[in-house]
Every structure is written in C-alpha cells, then in structure tokens.
C-alpha cells in the first residue's frame, strides 16, 4: 500500500516538473520573441548596433557602428513601449479569459462575455464624437473606461440581486452587448467621416502610441489581479470541474467568487481596452491553448494562459508590423487570421493525443 | 453527531417537494433514503448539508442550525457526492481528490493534503487512474473518484446522492462495502440515496422512506421495506424471501399491471 502511494507521489512530482519545465520554455520563448521584436520594423536597428551603443569599447574593437541617438529614441519611445504593452495586453486577456471560462463553466466565455467590449466601444465613440474632456486621447480613454465600468456594475448588480448564476450573468451580458452595439451604431450613423474612421480604427485594437504612464497603470493593475486570481486557484479548480452545488459543498461560495473575479476581470479589461481598443480573440484562445499544453490545474493554467496570451499578441503584432511594412496591420486582425488556424490545429491534434 | 430535521419543508413557489419532516437520528450509522422518483430524496439530502435552504423548519447538527453555519464549517462536517458527475471534468483524478481538502487548506494544497489524497486513492484502488484526466473515465469511475474526494474532506457525515447508480454489479457491491467500512472503521456517518432496495436491506442501519407526502416511514430496513409500504409508496407488488440470512425483496409487478390484468 505504502509503495503504491509513493508511486503516485513520484508520478505526480514528475508531471509537475514537466509542466514547470514547459512553462519555463514558454517564458524563455516570450523573452526571446520580445528581444527580437526590438529589432523588427522599418527603421534599420540591429542587435550589434545596440551592444556597440551600450559598450562603446567593444564596438570600436569589432568595428561595429553604434545606434544613433534617433535610433535609440525609436527603441525607447516606440518599440519598447509597444512590445511591453503587447506582453501586458496579451497576459491580461489570457488570464482574464481563463478566469471567466472557469467561473462561468463556459468554454466560450472571454473577458468580453459580459458585454464590456461593446460598452467600451460605445464609450470610445462618445469620447470621439463629444470629447467631454477636451479633444484628444484622454476623452476616449476615460469614456471607454467609464461606460465599461457602468456595464460591469449593471451586469454584476443584476446577477447578484437576481441570484442568476453563471448562465444568467452571460445572458445579461449578451443583452447589454446588443444594447451598447446598437447605441454605438447609432453614433457611427451620425458621426462625420473623420470621426467614423477613428471609431472603426479604435475597434480594431492598436498598440500604437501608448505612453509609459499608461503602461505602468496596466502593469500595476495586472500585477494586483494576478496575485488575487492566484489566491483563488483552487476555487477555480473546483468551480470549473463541477457545478455551484459541488463547490458549495466543498466550502466555496461560487457566486461570490464569480462576482468578485468578474469585477476584477472587468477592471483589468477596461483599463486595457480603454488604452488599446478591442483585442478580442486572444481572451478565448489563450486559455484553450494553455489547457491543451499544460492541463486544467489553475496553479499552472493561470500563469500559462498569461504567457501564451502575451506570446500570441506579441507574435501577431510583430507579424502585423513587418509583413507589409511600412503599413501596420492592426494586431486584432492579425490575431484572428493567424490564431484561428493555429487554434483549429491544436484542437484536432489534441484528439490524437492521450492525456497530458 | 445528532442530526435533527425540525419540521422541514421544501418547495418551488407553490409546488411543495415535501412538507413537515420531523426526525432525528445519530449520524454515525449507515442511513439510506429511499422512495419513488420525485419524492424529494435528493432535495432532502441538500437541505441536510445546507446546499438548499428549507422553505420551512431547520436542520440541526449537534444542536447548531446548519443554515447559519459558515460554508467552511459546513464543508468540514458534511462531505457530498452529487448525483450527476461533473459537467466539465477537466482536472486529473489526483487533483480532483486533492480539491476535497479545500475546507481544510488555507488557499493552497500542502504536502500533507496531497499525501492524504494519495492515501485515499490507494485505499480505493484508484492508483492506476491517479494522473488520468477525469474526462477519460467512465461514469462509474468518476463516481468512485467523487467518493474519494468526499472522503478526502474528512467529514463527520458523508451525503451521497445515488452513489451506485452508474456502477456495474461489482462496483455497486464494492461501493456499498466501502460505505459500510466508512461508518464502521472510519467513524464517518453515511446518508445515501439508494434505489436498490436489496442493497438497502443488506447494508443499511436506518432507512427513511419518503413518498409524495413527505416522510412515510422510518426505522430498521426490514421494518420499513415491507410488502405494504412498497405497495403504498412505490405502487408495486412484491414478496420477500431470505438468502444467506439476508432478506431479499422480489418485485412482482407494478400496481398498474395488476389493475390492467384484473
């Protein structure tokens, strides 16, 4: 009996090590891709030039010309912010998608299931058309965040008051989604050509023009959310593998966890959307890819879906800004074009494999 | 532990499931809930562990109102095996059993929690399944894993909703023996909804028979499961015999068949 128990222990330890190793490989891939992305783009910036800039003696010895001041400005003000935001946006969408899928028991759920993307879209349209806080990006960001927050208050307020459960919450989200989309269409109908172009461009999702302060805010929000989500890993394990009644019998107040997690997802998504627009596909796909590669245990799944989300957005953005350079294809468009076939491949190949 | 059902009623709007059930019993025995479909057996089980709030009356566990207990405390007292196995069975078997430690972990599973889960898997001969995903198991295997999860909770009382319904004859018998052992050796009370009346006659210490009006009869199995009670509550004609000194119920016909023949 004791020997059999040790066998399970050893096998489980091996499985955990294998998953940790794969997580490490994914992290290394993200670091490598992020580093490579610094040197992708229309401006001719090479790794050796950067090393020569940082270590002039080494550059002189090897006869390598260091980057110019302009190139350094491009790296610091254009490429680095873009790469870091791609990583943060992808990580945020990945982890929020996982949390939404686990707490609603719906594999098609995403951070936008509760209608937040159309709410933020309406807010952005209001900002672009009426610029209540003056002409410029601030109006768009604040209005997008504000309407998204109102949407969340309505969805979670109705869900809690009516004790509607996961299914009811999704239906309330669907209803609000239609409401906000219609209001957005109405605004587009009365918008000028220039305003309409801005609204449509916003809806594509773009990583261009983010400031360091916006990036810092995204990073802090995501960091706090990451810790709080992590504390609920076992609650998510239980909620995703049984209904609310089973969770309750194990001491987990499923409706409270669902609403608290949903509000946190809303805050993270609203901050992200208000800065970069709607980048949707990754919130559904990253959790699925993470599950296919690393299983459904949330202590691993939460970081894994973040890293995979970051990888997907960063890869899509890198493709989008190099494939028909100097034209930049919006990251949301690339994600759907590249991500959908990849996702289909993973689903089909999973059927051929046994368990992980 | 003393479980007291104090005038319990439950219903959905104007449709009562059962009304005014009054009964108290020592939980450290093998208690079976029996009755025809729709009598409210599963609902009563969920009222006992506080998943459902009774529409009237209250359930007391050692004098304490279950509804007023903290969720964690309830989970420390009552383990629960649901009737329908998991909807999205995504964890592996070992992780599912570890999740049974939830009421006892402080947000994270310790080495002791993992060890407790491994021990239960070994005890239940589930070690070969340990790292298999739950969605690769048959309904019966999942049922056994969920029993293992409830055992990992180290509850004082285990509530099981039709724990043998998905199992073949071998595992039905094995599960009933396991539950009996749970009561006798682990000192954990068992309250189970069971449809197989012969298994109830063979294993139960106490039987509660529910019918459409609430609690119809209660007591020792051989006193509760009789030709008369079965005719009135299940509407069947039956007879009884003995095999290996155990009473065996033989169903002969439904009342409807008898009426048609007449």
Tab-separated table of C-alpha atoms in Angstrom, chain A:
chain	number	residue	atom	x	y	z
A	1	UNK	CA	0.000	0.000	0.000
A	2	UNK	CA	2.742	2.436	1.050
A	3	UNK	CA	4.759	1.617	-2.080
A	4	UNK	CA	1.742	2.288	-4.329
A	5	UNK	CA	1.266	5.639	-2.614
A	6	UNK	CA	4.936	6.517	-3.226
A	7	UNK	CA	4.475	5.587	-6.870
A	8	UNK	CA	1.622	8.093	-7.214
A	9	UNK	CA	3.769	10.702	-5.423
A	10	UNK	CA	6.685	10.182	-7.776
A	11	UNK	CA	4.499	10.179	-10.894
A	12	UNK	CA	2.718	13.373	-9.788
A	13	UNK	CA	6.041	15.060	-8.994
A	14	UNK	CA	7.284	14.106	-12.484
A	15	UNK	CA	4.140	15.535	-14.062
A	16	UNK	CA	4.501	18.788	-12.098
A	17	UNK	CA	8.169	19.065	-13.092
A	18	UNK	CA	7.288	18.507	-16.754
A	19	UNK	CA	4.657	21.231	-16.618
A	20	UNK	CA	7.004	23.627	-14.814
A	21	UNK	CA	9.644	22.979	-17.460
A	22	UNK	CA	7.183	23.670	-20.264
A	23	UNK	CA	6.150	26.885	-18.503
A	24	UNK	CA	9.817	27.854	-18.345
A	25	UNK	CA	10.258	27.106	-22.059
A	26	UNK	CA	7.249	29.297	-22.886
A	27	UNK	CA	8.659	32.103	-20.727
A	28	UNK	CA	12.021	31.809	-22.489
A	29	UNK	CA	10.238	31.912	-25.872
A	30	UNK	CA	8.460	35.098	-24.774
A	31	UNK	CA	11.734	36.745	-23.700
A	32	UNK	CA	13.425	35.764	-26.971
A	33	UNK	CA	10.500	36.992	-29.092
A	34	UNK	CA	10.299	40.259	-27.114
A	35	UNK	CA	14.039	40.818	-27.616
A	36	UNK	CA	13.811	40.008	-31.325
A	37	UNK	CA	10.815	42.355	-31.701
A	38	UNK	CA	13.005	45.301	-30.683
A	39	UNK	CA	14.923	44.823	-33.927
A	40	UNK	CA	11.873	44.373	-36.188
A	41	UNK	CA	10.449	47.326	-38.103
A	42	UNK	CA	11.046	49.877	-40.838
A	43	UNK	CA	13.993	51.560	-39.134
A	44	UNK	CA	17.201	49.570	-39.557
A	45	UNK	CA	18.148	48.769	-35.963
A	46	UNK	CA	20.491	45.841	-35.284
A	47	UNK	CA	21.357	43.989	-32.122
A	48	UNK	CA	25.097	44.531	-32.660
A	49	UNK	CA	24.492	48.285	-33.017
A	50	UNK	CA	22.700	48.318	-29.684
A	51	UNK	CA	25.502	46.340	-27.989
A	52	UNK	CA	28.011	48.748	-29.520
A	53	UNK	CA	25.961	51.696	-28.154
A	54	UNK	CA	25.850	50.160	-24.667
A	55	UNK	CA	29.514	49.038	-24.738
A	56	UNK	CA	31.400	51.548	-26.986
A	57	UNK	CA	34.832	49.912	-26.419
A	58	UNK	CA	33.508	46.580	-27.688
A	59	UNK	CA	32.028	48.362	-30.745
A	60	UNK	CA	35.304	50.100	-31.575
A	61	UNK	CA	37.268	46.833	-31.178
A	62	UNK	CA	34.948	44.995	-33.567
A	63	UNK	CA	34.353	47.922	-35.931
A	64	UNK	CA	30.576	47.991	-35.363
A	65	UNK	CA	28.753	51.295	-35.687
A	66	UNK	CA	26.633	52.050	-32.597
A	67	UNK	CA	22.976	53.076	-32.872
A	68	UNK	CA	22.423	56.776	-33.428
A	69	UNK	CA	20.553	58.999	-30.961
A	70	UNK	CA	17.467	58.906	-33.220
A	71	UNK	CA	17.538	55.109	-33.314
A	72	UNK	CA	17.783	54.976	-29.522
A	73	UNK	CA	14.770	57.297	-29.309
A	74	UNK	CA	12.888	54.957	-31.656
A	75	UNK	CA	13.744	51.997	-29.412
A	76	UNK	CA	12.820	53.763	-26.175
A	77	UNK	CA	9.715	55.639	-27.252
A	78	UNK	CA	8.241	53.451	-29.997
A	79	UNK	CA	9.408	49.857	-29.919
A	80	UNK	CA	9.881	49.130	-26.202
A	81	UNK	CA	6.520	50.614	-25.134
A	82	UNK	CA	4.853	48.712	-27.965
A	83	UNK	CA	6.475	45.395	-27.021
A	84	UNK	CA	5.795	45.782	-23.311
A	85	UNK	CA	2.173	46.744	-23.987
A	86	UNK	CA	1.783	43.728	-26.292
A	87	UNK	CA	3.031	41.487	-23.474
A	88	UNK	CA	0.803	43.148	-20.860
A	89	UNK	CA	-2.310	43.176	-23.052
A	90	UNK	CA	-1.828	39.541	-24.050
A	91	UNK	CA	-1.143	38.454	-20.462
A	92	UNK	CA	-4.180	40.378	-19.209
A	93	UNK	CA	-6.514	38.957	-21.843
A	94	UNK	CA	-5.132	35.428	-21.346
A	95	UNK	CA	-5.562	35.305	-17.582
A	96	UNK	CA	-8.916	37.123	-17.658
A	97	UNK	CA	-10.192	34.683	-20.294
A	98	UNK	CA	-9.211	31.732	-18.112
A	99	UNK	CA	-10.907	33.210	-15.068
A	100	UNK	CA	-14.117	33.939	-16.996
A	101	UNK	CA	-14.204	30.436	-18.507
A	102	UNK	CA	-13.588	28.788	-15.145
A	103	UNK	CA	-16.043	30.842	-13.121
A	104	UNK	CA	-18.863	30.603	-15.666
A	105	UNK	CA	-18.210	26.963	-16.617
A	106	UNK	CA	-18.442	28.126	-20.235
A	107	UNK	CA	-15.519	27.394	-22.545
A	108	UNK	CA	-16.660	30.110	-24.951
A	109	UNK	CA	-16.506	32.816	-22.273
A	110	UNK	CA	-13.913	35.564	-22.578
A	111	UNK	CA	-13.115	38.821	-20.784
A	112	UNK	CA	-15.731	40.350	-23.114
A	113	UNK	CA	-18.543	37.903	-22.345
A	114	UNK	CA	-20.289	40.413	-20.104
A	115	UNK	CA	-20.506	42.953	-22.926
A	116	UNK	CA	-17.540	45.010	-21.803
A	117	UNK	CA	-16.043	45.405	-25.315
A	118	UNK	CA	-19.196	46.924	-26.792
A	119	UNK	CA	-19.608	49.079	-23.681
A	120	UNK	CA	-16.042	50.363	-24.021
A	121	UNK	CA	-16.628	50.764	-27.782
A	122	UNK	CA	-19.652	52.943	-27.069
A	123	UNK	CA	-17.623	54.926	-24.533
A	124	UNK	CA	-14.836	55.434	-27.059
A	125	UNK	CA	-17.373	56.590	-29.681
A	126	UNK	CA	-18.830	59.075	-27.164
A	127	UNK	CA	-15.290	60.310	-26.451
A	128	UNK	CA	-14.515	60.705	-30.164
A	129	UNK	CA	-17.811	62.431	-31.015
A	130	UNK	CA	-18.447	64.625	-27.988
A	131	UNK	CA	-14.943	64.837	-26.412
A	132	UNK	CA	-16.286	65.758	-22.936
A	133	UNK	CA	-12.759	66.082	-21.534
A	134	UNK	CA	-11.383	68.016	-24.465
A	135	UNK	CA	-10.197	66.884	-27.859
A	136	UNK	CA	-7.628	64.100	-27.673
A	137	UNK	CA	-6.999	60.643	-26.358
A	138	UNK	CA	-7.949	61.395	-22.734
A	139	UNK	CA	-11.651	61.732	-23.561
A	140	UNK	CA	-11.628	58.431	-25.436
A	141	UNK	CA	-9.783	56.549	-22.676
A	142	UNK	CA	-11.881	57.944	-19.825
A	143	UNK	CA	-15.214	57.477	-21.636
A	144	UNK	CA	-14.309	53.908	-22.707
A	145	UNK	CA	-13.358	53.010	-19.135
A	146	UNK	CA	-16.409	54.785	-17.684
A	147	UNK	CA	-19.015	53.061	-19.863
A	148	UNK	CA	-17.253	49.691	-19.357
A	149	UNK	CA	-17.461	50.239	-15.597
A	150	UNK	CA	-21.169	51.124	-15.851
A	151	UNK	CA	-21.691	47.940	-17.884
A	152	UNK	CA	-19.972	45.859	-15.205
A	153	UNK	CA	-21.995	47.482	-12.414
A	154	UNK	CA	-25.241	46.684	-14.273
A	155	UNK	CA	-24.263	43.077	-15.149
A	156	UNK	CA	-22.976	42.132	-11.709
A	157	UNK	CA	-25.664	44.166	-9.919
A	158	UNK	CA	-28.464	42.346	-11.759
A	159	UNK	CA	-26.700	38.980	-11.366
A	160	UNK	CA	-26.261	39.430	-7.617
A	161	UNK	CA	-29.720	40.917	-6.997
A	162	UNK	CA	-31.494	38.228	-9.000
A	163	UNK	CA	-29.171	35.416	-7.836
A	164	UNK	CA	-28.927	34.479	-11.516
A	165	UNK	CA	-25.836	32.257	-11.541
A	166	UNK	CA	-23.312	31.894	-14.358
A	167	UNK	CA	-25.834	31.271	-17.144
A	168	UNK	CA	-27.952	34.259	-16.159
A	169	UNK	CA	-24.890	36.503	-15.970
A	170	UNK	CA	-23.882	35.575	-19.522
A	171	UNK	CA	-27.412	36.287	-20.790
A	172	UNK	CA	-27.442	39.705	-19.104
A	173	UNK	CA	-24.065	40.350	-20.790
A	174	UNK	CA	-25.451	39.291	-24.178
A	175	UNK	CA	-28.447	41.620	-23.783
A	176	UNK	CA	-26.231	44.578	-22.836
A	177	UNK	CA	-23.847	43.709	-25.653
A	178	UNK	CA	-26.664	44.221	-28.174
A	179	UNK	CA	-27.804	47.401	-26.443
A	180	UNK	CA	-24.338	49.011	-26.478
A	181	UNK	CA	-23.591	47.806	-30.025
A	182	UNK	CA	-26.813	49.381	-31.281
A	183	UNK	CA	-26.065	52.649	-29.470
A	184	UNK	CA	-22.569	52.565	-30.997
A	185	UNK	CA	-24.040	52.011	-34.483
A	186	UNK	CA	-26.353	54.977	-33.923
A	187	UNK	CA	-23.385	57.192	-33.045
A	188	UNK	CA	-21.488	55.925	-36.103
A	189	UNK	CA	-24.532	56.852	-38.206
A	190	UNK	CA	-24.379	60.487	-37.094
A	191	UNK	CA	-20.562	60.676	-36.978
A	192	UNK	CA	-18.533	62.648	-39.518
A	193	UNK	CA	-16.272	60.753	-41.923
A	194	UNK	CA	-13.201	61.518	-39.823
A	195	UNK	CA	-14.921	60.534	-36.557
A	196	UNK	CA	-16.226	57.340	-38.142
A	197	UNK	CA	-12.703	56.438	-39.233
A	198	UNK	CA	-11.428	56.995	-35.667
A	199	UNK	CA	-14.200	54.836	-34.187
A	200	UNK	CA	-13.521	51.991	-36.626
A	201	UNK	CA	-9.767	52.236	-36.084
A	202	UNK	CA	-10.271	52.082	-32.313
A	203	UNK	CA	-12.392	48.955	-32.678
A	204	UNK	CA	-9.516	47.150	-34.473
A	205	UNK	CA	-7.283	47.439	-31.424
A	206	UNK	CA	-3.895	49.080	-31.753
A	207	UNK	CA	-0.693	49.098	-29.737
A	208	UNK	CA	0.500	52.359	-31.241
A	209	UNK	CA	1.161	55.450	-29.168
A	210	UNK	CA	0.953	54.124	-25.622
A	211	UNK	CA	2.714	56.243	-23.006
A	212	UNK	CA	4.912	54.901	-20.214
A	213	UNK	CA	2.393	56.062	-17.605
A	214	UNK	CA	-0.380	54.093	-19.347
A	215	UNK	CA	1.892	51.050	-19.463
A	216	UNK	CA	2.691	51.427	-15.767
A	217	UNK	CA	-1.018	51.574	-14.925
A	218	UNK	CA	-1.676	48.442	-16.996
A	219	UNK	CA	1.252	46.643	-15.315
A	220	UNK	CA	0.146	47.548	-11.779
A	221	UNK	CA	-3.476	46.542	-12.461
A	222	UNK	CA	-2.386	43.249	-13.979
A	223	UNK	CA	0.110	42.583	-11.171
A	224	UNK	CA	-2.509	43.084	-8.454
A	225	UNK	CA	-5.059	40.990	-10.396
A	226	UNK	CA	-2.506	38.238	-10.945
A	227	UNK	CA	-1.911	37.882	-7.182
A	228	UNK	CA	-5.638	37.955	-6.374
A	229	UNK	CA	-6.517	35.456	-9.113
A	230	UNK	CA	-3.676	33.219	-7.923
A	231	UNK	CA	-5.165	33.086	-4.417
A	232	UNK	CA	-8.362	31.657	-5.897
A	233	UNK	CA	-6.647	28.935	-7.958
A	234	UNK	CA	-8.234	26.058	-6.018
A	235	UNK	CA	-11.653	27.721	-6.043
A	236	UNK	CA	-11.371	27.949	-9.840
A	237	UNK	CA	-10.278	24.294	-9.965
A	238	UNK	CA	-13.414	23.311	-8.094
A	239	UNK	CA	-15.783	25.631	-9.961
A	240	UNK	CA	-14.519	24.533	-13.370
A	241	UNK	CA	-14.804	20.836	-12.572
A	242	UNK	CA	-18.309	20.813	-11.096
A	243	UNK	CA	-21.358	22.959	-10.576
A	244	UNK	CA	-22.072	25.576	-7.925
A	245	UNK	CA	-23.631	22.981	-5.627
A	246	UNK	CA	-20.492	20.837	-5.568
A	247	UNK	CA	-18.427	23.962	-4.949
A	248	UNK	CA	-20.681	24.979	-2.069
A	249	UNK	CA	-20.346	21.501	-0.566
A	250	UNK	CA	-16.568	21.999	-0.590
A	251	UNK	CA	-16.834	25.352	1.178
A	252	UNK	CA	-16.530	27.556	-1.922
A	253	UNK	CA	-19.112	30.304	-2.318
A	254	UNK	CA	-19.232	30.060	-6.105
A	255	UNK	CA	-21.473	33.058	-6.728
A	256	UNK	CA	-19.314	35.309	-4.556
A	257	UNK	CA	-16.094	34.112	-6.223
A	258	UNK	CA	-17.710	34.564	-9.668
A	259	UNK	CA	-18.814	38.138	-8.975
A	260	UNK	CA	-15.565	39.201	-7.254
A	261	UNK	CA	-13.451	37.640	-10.029
A	262	UNK	CA	-15.717	39.115	-12.696
A	263	UNK	CA	-15.342	42.605	-11.260
A	264	UNK	CA	-11.559	42.184	-11.228
A	265	UNK	CA	-11.652	40.919	-14.832
A	266	UNK	CA	-13.707	43.989	-15.723
A	267	UNK	CA	-11.211	46.377	-14.138
A	268	UNK	CA	-8.244	44.748	-15.909
A	269	UNK	CA	-10.082	44.523	-19.249
A	270	UNK	CA	-11.485	48.048	-19.003
A	271	UNK	CA	-8.014	49.501	-18.336
A	272	UNK	CA	-6.601	47.504	-21.249
A	273	UNK	CA	-9.423	48.211	-23.721
A	274	UNK	CA	-9.538	51.892	-22.906
A	275	UNK	CA	-5.849	52.190	-23.876
A	276	UNK	CA	-5.554	49.818	-26.844
A	277	UNK	CA	-9.089	49.175	-28.102
A	278	UNK	CA	-10.664	45.748	-28.558
A	279	UNK	CA	-8.209	42.872	-28.928
A	280	UNK	CA	-10.654	40.050	-28.616
A	281	UNK	CA	-9.614	36.676	-29.960
A	282	UNK	CA	-6.757	36.108	-27.523
A	283	UNK	CA	-9.066	36.078	-24.476
A	284	UNK	CA	-10.822	32.963	-25.776
A	285	UNK	CA	-7.888	31.224	-27.443
A	286	UNK	CA	-5.047	31.636	-24.927
A	287	UNK	CA	-6.830	29.694	-22.141
A	288	UNK	CA	-7.635	26.877	-24.566
A	289	UNK	CA	-4.064	26.662	-25.866
A	290	UNK	CA	-2.790	26.717	-22.277
A	291	UNK	CA	-5.167	23.911	-21.302
A	292	UNK	CA	-4.160	21.843	-24.321
A	293	UNK	CA	-0.480	22.208	-23.490
A	294	UNK	CA	-0.493	22.183	-19.689
A	295	UNK	CA	-3.807	20.830	-18.428
A	296	UNK	CA	-6.524	22.484	-16.385
A	297	UNK	CA	-4.994	22.863	-12.945
A	298	UNK	CA	-5.215	26.580	-12.261
A	299	UNK	CA	-1.949	26.935	-10.320
A	300	UNK	CA	-0.284	26.229	-13.679
A	301	UNK	CA	-3.098	27.323	-16.000
A	302	UNK	CA	-3.280	30.934	-14.774
A	303	UNK	CA	0.394	31.801	-15.461
A	304	UNK	CA	0.390	29.619	-18.589
A	305	UNK	CA	-2.581	31.403	-20.153
A	306	UNK	CA	-0.908	34.761	-19.380
A	307	UNK	CA	2.335	33.757	-21.050
A	308	UNK	CA	0.556	32.251	-24.064
A	309	UNK	CA	-1.666	35.341	-24.360
A	310	UNK	CA	1.448	37.535	-24.288
A	311	UNK	CA	3.158	35.342	-26.884
A	312	UNK	CA	0.127	35.451	-29.201
A	313	UNK	CA	-0.303	39.237	-29.053
A	314	UNK	CA	3.427	39.907	-29.379
A	315	UNK	CA	3.774	37.497	-32.307
A	316	UNK	CA	0.684	38.939	-34.025
A	317	UNK	CA	1.922	42.492	-33.556
A	318	UNK	CA	5.397	41.598	-34.833
A	319	UNK	CA	3.867	39.992	-37.920
A	320	UNK	CA	1.473	42.912	-38.363
A	321	UNK	CA	4.238	45.493	-38.448
A	322	UNK	CA	6.663	43.594	-40.691
A	323	UNK	CA	4.655	41.595	-43.229
A	324	UNK	CA	3.697	44.547	-45.470
A	325	UNK	CA	5.973	47.138	-43.868
A	326	UNK	CA	5.725	50.144	-43.590
A	327	UNK	CA	1.969	49.535	-43.377
A	328	UNK	CA	0.996	48.206	-39.941
A	329	UNK	CA	-1.855	45.690	-39.898
A	330	UNK	CA	-3.884	46.089	-36.673
A	331	UNK	CA	-2.948	43.477	-34.118
A	332	UNK	CA	-6.559	42.281	-33.667
A	333	UNK	CA	-6.818	41.485	-37.390
A	334	UNK	CA	-3.542	39.514	-37.444
A	335	UNK	CA	-4.538	37.633	-34.306
A	336	UNK	CA	-7.710	36.356	-35.899
A	337	UNK	CA	-6.071	35.458	-39.229
A	338	UNK	CA	-3.103	33.613	-37.674
A	339	UNK	CA	-4.731	32.467	-34.449
A	340	UNK	CA	-7.822	30.754	-35.844
A	341	UNK	CA	-5.968	28.133	-37.960
A	342	UNK	CA	-3.480	27.574	-35.118
A	343	UNK	CA	-6.331	27.021	-32.711
A	344	UNK	CA	-8.047	24.572	-35.080
A	345	UNK	CA	-4.786	22.658	-35.473
A	346	UNK	CA	-4.390	22.352	-31.696
A	347	UNK	CA	-7.960	21.119	-31.242
A	348	UNK	CA	-7.563	18.470	-33.942
A	349	UNK	CA	-4.110	17.344	-32.771
A	350	UNK	CA	-5.377	17.069	-29.190
A	351	UNK	CA	-7.863	14.410	-30.245
A	352	UNK	CA	-4.956	12.281	-31.443
A	353	UNK	CA	-3.094	12.538	-28.167
A	354	UNK	CA	-3.783	10.836	-24.901
A	355	UNK	CA	-3.921	12.856	-21.696
A	356	UNK	CA	-1.145	15.158	-20.675
